[in-house]
Amino acid sequence: MIKKLSFVILIGVLMVIGTSVAQAQDGGVFTVETDDYGTVVGIDDGRLNAFDQAAPVAIYYTYECVQQTGLTGQPLYDKNGGYVYENPCTGIDILSIDHATGNGSVALHISTDELLDLVATGETSISNNWVTLNLGEDGWLEVTTPADFEGKVYTFSWDDLGRTVPEVQ
């Protein structure tokens, strides 16, 4: 009887541990150890500003799955006989976050073609829904939002590394 009870308890403990590990992997957060700041927690959903947990916006690159073809226009195949795909960057989505619900809605979407048009016309920024995307001459991009309920203006900058605007000098 004690062996059966011990076995049931052991199974229960293993199920709880397995559930905890699965939740940690899909729980939406990750941690990074740094020398200067200790453990830093980020939001694990692909956003560029993952470490700004109280940010009023979430910034994402958008991608499109494209089947690759050879010089003759025929599909390319991988070593297992499947089609070859690539996921080129197609633009940037900036979602405005409602911190009461945790939901986001698209505040600004700009495609790579629209970004290239901005560069070609000499424009350096685009705004929509109180969100502004600024293009730097050095390949850096910057998002700014108006003051929040605490009176703070949010700014986030990153090096695009040629993902969306390869012609920026």
Short mmCIF file of C-alpha atoms in Angstrom, two decimals:
data_model
loop_
_atom_site.label_atom_id
_atom_site.label_comp_id
_atom_site.label_asym_id
_atom_site.label_seq_id
_atom_site.Cartn_x
_atom_site.Cartn_y
_atom_site.Cartn_z
CA MET A 1 0.00 0.00 0.00
CA ILE A 2 2.80 2.43 0.89
CA LYS A 3 4.63 1.56 -2.34
CA LYS A 4 1.50 2.37 -4.39
CA LEU A 5 0.99 5.66 -2.52
CA SER A 6 4.67 6.60 -2.98
CA PHE A 7 4.42 5.78 -6.68
CA VAL A 8 1.29 7.94 -7.09
CA ILE A 9 2.99 10.84 -5.25
CA LEU A 10 6.10 10.46 -7.41
CA ILE A 11 4.02 10.55 -10.59
CA GLY A 12 2.17 13.63 -9.31
CA VAL A 13 5.44 15.43 -8.55
CA LEU A 14 6.86 14.56 -11.99
CA MET A 15 3.69 15.85 -13.66
CA VAL A 16 3.95 19.16 -11.78
CA ILE A 17 7.63 19.52 -12.69
CA GLY A 18 6.90 18.67 -16.36
CA THR A 19 4.08 21.23 -16.46
CA SER A 20 6.31 23.90 -14.92
CA VAL A 21 9.06 23.30 -17.48
CA ALA A 22 6.56 23.46 -20.36
CA GLN A 23 5.12 26.72 -19.03
CA ALA A 24 8.59 28.20 -18.65
CA GLN A 25 9.37 27.41 -22.30
CA ASP A 26 6.10 28.83 -23.65
CA GLY A 27 5.45 31.30 -20.84
CA GLY A 28 6.23 34.39 -22.91
CA VAL A 29 9.33 35.54 -21.00
CA PHE A 30 13.04 34.87 -21.09
CA THR A 31 15.99 35.95 -18.98
CA VAL A 32 19.49 37.09 -19.90
CA GLU A 33 22.43 37.27 -17.52
CA THR A 34 24.47 40.46 -17.91
CA ASP A 35 27.63 41.70 -16.24
CA ASP A 36 26.28 45.20 -15.63
CA TYR A 37 22.61 44.61 -14.78
CA GLY A 38 22.36 41.06 -13.43
CA THR A 39 19.40 39.04 -14.68
CA VAL A 40 17.25 40.92 -17.18
CA VAL A 41 13.77 39.64 -18.09
CA GLY A 42 12.38 40.07 -21.61
CA ILE A 43 9.13 39.34 -23.41
CA ASP A 44 9.60 36.34 -25.69
CA ASP A 45 7.30 37.08 -28.64
CA GLY A 46 9.78 38.36 -31.23
CA ARG A 47 9.48 42.07 -30.49
CA LEU A 48 12.56 44.23 -30.90
CA ASN A 49 11.96 46.09 -27.63
CA ALA A 50 11.62 42.86 -25.65
CA PHE A 51 13.37 44.24 -22.55
CA ASP A 52 11.08 47.29 -22.24
CA GLN A 53 8.24 45.53 -20.43
CA ALA A 54 6.33 48.73 -19.67
CA ALA A 55 6.68 50.09 -23.22
CA PRO A 56 3.51 51.59 -24.72
CA VAL A 57 4.35 49.93 -28.06
CA ALA A 58 5.70 46.60 -29.30
CA ILE A 59 7.94 46.77 -32.37
CA TYR A 60 8.22 43.84 -34.79
CA TYR A 61 9.79 43.10 -38.14
CA THR A 62 7.31 41.46 -40.52
CA TYR A 63 8.32 38.54 -42.70
CA GLU A 64 6.87 36.67 -45.66
CA CYS A 65 7.46 33.01 -46.45
CA VAL A 66 8.62 32.81 -50.08
CA GLN A 67 9.26 29.63 -52.05
CA GLN A 68 12.66 29.72 -53.74
CA THR A 69 13.15 28.92 -57.43
CA GLY A 70 16.20 28.21 -59.52
CA LEU A 71 17.43 30.04 -62.62
CA THR A 72 14.91 28.19 -64.78
CA GLY A 73 11.99 29.11 -62.52
CA GLN A 74 11.59 25.59 -61.15
CA PRO A 75 11.17 25.14 -57.37
CA LEU A 76 14.31 24.42 -55.36
CA TYR A 77 14.33 21.35 -53.12
CA ASP A 78 16.23 20.63 -49.92
CA LYS A 79 18.16 17.39 -49.28
CA ASN A 80 14.99 15.72 -47.95
CA GLY A 81 12.97 16.52 -51.08
CA GLY A 82 10.99 19.40 -49.55
CA TYR A 83 10.63 22.84 -51.07
CA VAL A 84 13.15 25.51 -50.07
CA TYR A 85 11.70 28.66 -48.51
CA GLU A 86 13.16 31.86 -47.18
CA ASN A 87 11.59 34.52 -45.00
CA PRO A 88 12.64 37.98 -46.18
CA CYS A 89 11.83 40.98 -44.03
CA THR A 90 8.85 42.82 -45.53
CA GLY A 91 8.42 45.72 -43.12
CA ILE A 92 7.84 46.90 -39.58
CA ASP A 93 4.72 46.69 -37.41
CA ILE A 94 4.39 48.89 -34.35
CA LEU A 95 1.57 47.86 -32.03
CA SER A 96 0.10 50.20 -29.45
CA ILE A 97 -0.26 48.28 -26.16
CA ASP A 98 -3.25 48.64 -23.88
CA HIS A 99 -1.61 47.85 -20.54
CA ALA A 100 -4.96 47.29 -18.83
CA THR A 101 -5.75 44.32 -21.09
CA GLY A 102 -2.29 43.48 -22.48
CA ASN A 103 -3.67 43.61 -26.02
CA GLY A 104 -2.05 45.41 -28.92
CA SER A 105 -3.43 47.04 -32.03
CA VAL A 106 -1.48 48.14 -35.10
CA ALA A 107 -0.53 51.79 -34.68
CA LEU A 108 1.86 51.91 -37.63
CA HIS A 109 2.69 49.44 -40.39
CA ILE A 110 5.27 50.30 -42.99
CA SER A 111 6.57 48.02 -45.71
CA THR A 112 10.16 47.92 -46.89
CA ASP A 113 9.02 49.46 -50.18
CA GLU A 114 7.43 52.39 -48.31
CA LEU A 115 10.62 52.82 -46.27
CA LEU A 116 12.69 52.88 -49.47
CA ASP A 117 10.29 55.47 -50.93
CA LEU A 118 10.84 57.63 -47.83
CA VAL A 119 14.59 57.42 -48.30
CA ALA A 120 14.29 58.22 -52.02
CA THR A 121 12.23 61.35 -51.32
CA GLY A 122 14.55 62.52 -48.55
CA GLU A 123 11.95 62.06 -45.82
CA THR A 124 13.26 60.91 -42.45
CA SER A 125 10.09 60.01 -40.55
CA ILE A 126 6.58 58.67 -40.82
CA SER A 127 3.81 59.02 -38.23
CA ASN A 128 0.45 57.41 -37.61
CA ASN A 129 -1.73 57.05 -34.51
CA TRP A 130 0.65 59.16 -32.41
CA VAL A 131 3.59 56.86 -33.20
CA THR A 132 6.58 58.11 -35.20
CA LEU A 133 9.26 56.05 -36.92
CA ASN A 134 12.43 58.04 -37.63
CA LEU A 135 15.09 56.96 -40.13
CA GLY A 136 18.66 57.81 -39.25
CA GLU A 137 21.37 58.38 -41.84
CA ASP A 138 23.51 55.75 -40.12
CA GLY A 139 21.02 52.87 -40.57
CA TRP A 140 19.49 53.27 -37.14
CA LEU A 141 15.74 53.45 -36.68
CA GLU A 142 13.92 55.14 -33.81
CA VAL A 143 10.32 54.92 -32.59
CA THR A 144 8.86 57.67 -30.43
CA THR A 145 5.43 57.96 -28.82
CA PRO A 146 3.82 60.90 -27.03
CA ALA A 147 3.82 61.26 -23.27
CA ASP A 148 1.96 58.55 -21.40
CA PHE A 149 -0.26 58.97 -18.34
CA GLU A 150 2.90 59.56 -16.27
CA GLY A 151 4.10 62.26 -18.66
CA LYS A 152 6.94 60.14 -20.08
CA VAL A 153 7.81 60.14 -23.78
CA TYR A 154 8.83 56.68 -25.01
CA THR A 155 11.79 56.34 -27.39
CA PHE A 156 13.37 53.13 -28.69
CA SER A 157 16.31 53.03 -31.13
CA TRP A 158 17.95 50.10 -32.88
CA ASP A 159 20.40 49.35 -35.68
CA ASP A 160 18.35 48.03 -38.62
CA LEU A 161 21.45 46.29 -40.01
CA GLY A 162 20.06 46.62 -43.54
CA ARG A 163 16.96 44.48 -42.86
CA THR A 164 14.44 47.02 -44.16
CA VAL A 165 16.43 49.89 -45.65
CA PRO A 166 19.60 48.50 -47.26
CA GLU A 167 20.27 51.69 -49.24
CA VAL A 168 20.62 53.93 -46.16
CA GLN A 169 24.14 55.27 -45.99
#
